[in-house]
mmCIF file of C-alpha atoms in Angstrom:
data_model
loop_
_atom_site.group_PDB
_atom_site.id
_atom_site.type_symbol
_atom_site.label_atom_id
_atom_site.label_comp_id
_atom_site.label_asym_id
_atom_site.label_seq_id
_atom_site.Cartn_x
_atom_site.Cartn_y
_atom_site.Cartn_z
ATOM 1 C CA MET W 1492 0.000 0.000 0.000
ATOM 2 C CA GLU W 1493 1.357 3.424 -0.946
ATOM 3 C CA ASP W 1494 0.618 6.406 1.305
ATOM 4 C CA PHE W 1495 1.497 10.016 2.003
ATOM 5 C CA PRO W 1496 2.700 11.125 -1.453
ATOM 6 C CA LYS W 1497 4.556 14.423 -1.468
ATOM 7 C CA TYR W 1498 5.757 16.357 -4.516
ATOM 8 C CA SER W 1499 9.148 18.026 -4.445
ATOM 9 C CA PRO W 1500 8.831 21.830 -4.612
ATOM 10 C CA ASP W 1501 9.989 21.864 -8.243
ATOM 11 C CA GLY W 1502 7.445 19.150 -9.117
ATOM 12 C CA THR W 1503 10.008 16.742 -10.580
ATOM 13 C CA LYS W 1504 9.904 14.044 -7.862
ATOM 14 C CA ILE W 1505 7.339 12.294 -5.692
ATOM 15 C CA ALA W 1506 8.266 10.778 -2.329
ATOM 16 C CA PHE W 1507 5.903 8.340 -0.614
ATOM 17 C CA THR W 1508 5.750 5.438 1.807
ATOM 18 C CA SER W 1509 5.035 1.896 0.709
ATOM 19 C CA GLN W 1510 4.157 -1.078 2.878
ATOM 20 C CA SER W 1511 3.616 -4.681 1.799
ATOM 21 C CA ALA W 1512 1.402 -6.983 3.852
ATOM 22 C CA GLY W 1513 3.202 -7.966 7.061
ATOM 23 C CA GLU W 1514 6.102 -5.627 6.331
ATOM 24 C CA GLN W 1515 7.226 -2.299 7.720
ATOM 25 C CA PRO W 1516 6.572 0.961 5.871
ATOM 26 C CA HIS W 1517 9.537 2.386 3.965
ATOM 27 C CA ILE W 1518 10.183 5.582 2.037
ATOM 28 C CA TRP W 1519 10.487 5.613 -1.756
ATOM 29 C CA VAL W 1520 11.063 8.329 -4.366
ATOM 30 C CA MET W 1521 10.456 8.484 -8.110
ATOM 31 C CA ASN W 1522 10.294 11.025 -10.900
ATOM 32 C CA SER W 1523 6.871 12.635 -11.270
ATOM 33 C CA ASP W 1524 6.440 10.809 -14.607
ATOM 34 C CA GLY W 1525 6.764 7.452 -12.782
ATOM 35 C CA THR W 1526 10.328 6.642 -13.857
ATOM 36 C CA ASN W 1527 13.425 6.074 -11.716
ATOM 37 C CA LEU W 1528 11.684 4.406 -8.746
ATOM 38 C CA LYS W 1529 14.123 4.103 -5.829
ATOM 39 C CA GLN W 1530 13.691 2.755 -2.297
ATOM 40 C CA LEU W 1531 15.372 5.129 0.150
ATOM 41 C CA THR W 1532 14.944 3.224 3.418
ATOM 42 C CA LYS W 1533 15.029 -0.462 4.323
ATOM 43 C CA GLU W 1534 15.953 -1.013 7.913
ATOM 44 C CA GLY W 1535 15.043 -4.594 8.815
ATOM 45 C CA VAL W 1536 13.105 -4.590 12.098
ATOM 46 C CA TYR W 1537 12.908 -0.802 12.015
ATOM 47 C CA ALA W 1538 9.941 0.933 10.440
ATOM 48 C CA ASP W 1539 9.977 4.390 8.979
ATOM 49 C CA ALA W 1540 7.061 6.253 10.477
ATOM 50 C CA GLU W 1541 4.643 8.130 8.372
ATOM 51 C CA PRO W 1542 3.990 10.787 7.519
ATOM 52 C CA PHE W 1543 7.423 12.226 6.812
ATOM 53 C CA SER W 1544 8.488 15.760 5.873
ATOM 54 C CA LEU W 1545 10.146 16.812 2.635
ATOM 55 C CA SER W 1546 12.464 19.837 2.827
ATOM 56 C CA PRO W 1547 11.621 22.974 0.813
ATOM 57 C CA SER W 1548 14.563 22.200 -1.503
ATOM 58 C CA GLY W 1549 13.278 18.654 -2.055
ATOM 59 C CA ASN W 1550 16.738 17.296 -1.257
ATOM 60 C CA PHE W 1551 16.064 16.030 2.271
ATOM 61 C CA ILE W 1552 13.439 13.966 4.069
ATOM 62 C CA VAL W 1553 12.973 13.971 7.838
ATOM 63 C CA TYR W 1554 11.273 10.908 9.301
ATOM 64 C CA SER W 1555 11.007 8.969 12.536
ATOM 65 C CA GLN W 1556 12.101 5.384 12.926
ATOM 66 C CA TYR W 1557 10.943 2.866 15.528
ATOM 67 C CA ARG W 1558 11.254 -0.844 16.324
ATOM 68 C CA PHE W 1559 8.570 -2.739 14.435
ATOM 69 C CA ASP W 1560 9.096 -6.015 16.309
ATOM 70 C CA LYS W 1561 8.517 -4.662 19.845
ATOM 71 C CA TRP W 1562 5.165 -4.105 21.494
ATOM 72 C CA PRO W 1563 4.300 -1.622 22.703
ATOM 73 C CA VAL W 1564 6.149 0.463 20.144
ATOM 74 C CA GLN W 1565 9.184 2.172 21.644
ATOM 75 C CA ASN W 1566 9.926 5.870 21.267
ATOM 76 C CA GLY W 1567 11.131 6.646 17.783
ATOM 77 C CA THR W 1568 14.193 8.565 16.712
ATOM 78 C CA LEU W 1569 14.314 11.318 14.101
ATOM 79 C CA TRP W 1570 16.486 10.941 11.011
ATOM 80 C CA ILE W 1571 17.352 13.177 8.068
ATOM 81 C CA LEU W 1572 17.916 11.531 4.690
ATOM 82 C CA ASN W 1573 19.602 13.021 1.627
ATOM 83 C CA VAL W 1574 17.320 12.072 -1.279
ATOM 84 C CA ASN W 1575 20.143 12.341 -3.829
ATOM 85 C CA THR W 1576 22.839 10.334 -2.041
ATOM 86 C CA GLY W 1577 20.821 8.101 0.297
ATOM 87 C CA ASN W 1578 23.021 9.202 3.210
ATOM 88 C CA LYS W 1579 21.195 9.599 6.489
ATOM 89 C CA GLN W 1580 21.964 11.007 9.906
ATOM 90 C CA GLN W 1581 20.278 10.360 13.227
ATOM 91 C CA LEU W 1582 19.014 13.620 14.776
ATOM 92 C CA THR W 1583 17.611 12.485 18.136
ATOM 93 C CA PHE W 1584 18.646 9.799 20.589
ATOM 94 C CA ASN W 1585 15.755 8.751 22.787
ATOM 95 C CA PRO W 1586 16.712 6.622 25.761
ATOM 96 C CA LYS W 1587 14.344 3.836 26.661
ATOM 97 C CA PRO W 1588 11.805 5.211 29.148
ATOM 98 C CA THR W 1589 11.784 3.856 32.700
ATOM 99 C CA TYR W 1590 8.496 3.270 34.490
ATOM 100 C CA ASN W 1591 7.979 2.592 38.205
#
């Protein structure tokens, strides 16, 4: 299932999430004419939360990531992803919460 499509500001690319049955959602990008489909995230037991944010330049995506195999879902972390290179950087580091 594809969700949360977002056009780049110049209208040349579309970013969206896609999730197969029983799988985690991941972020994809393609040209607005449907060519050059590329999966940007694939993190194993980690899911890429939706919706995500596309930067005004269209070159970066900010998204949260969380453990898909744990219940209840743990706090996610924020990441920034370079759409052109695929490089990503973790922005937040959430320690596991402690409850009494």
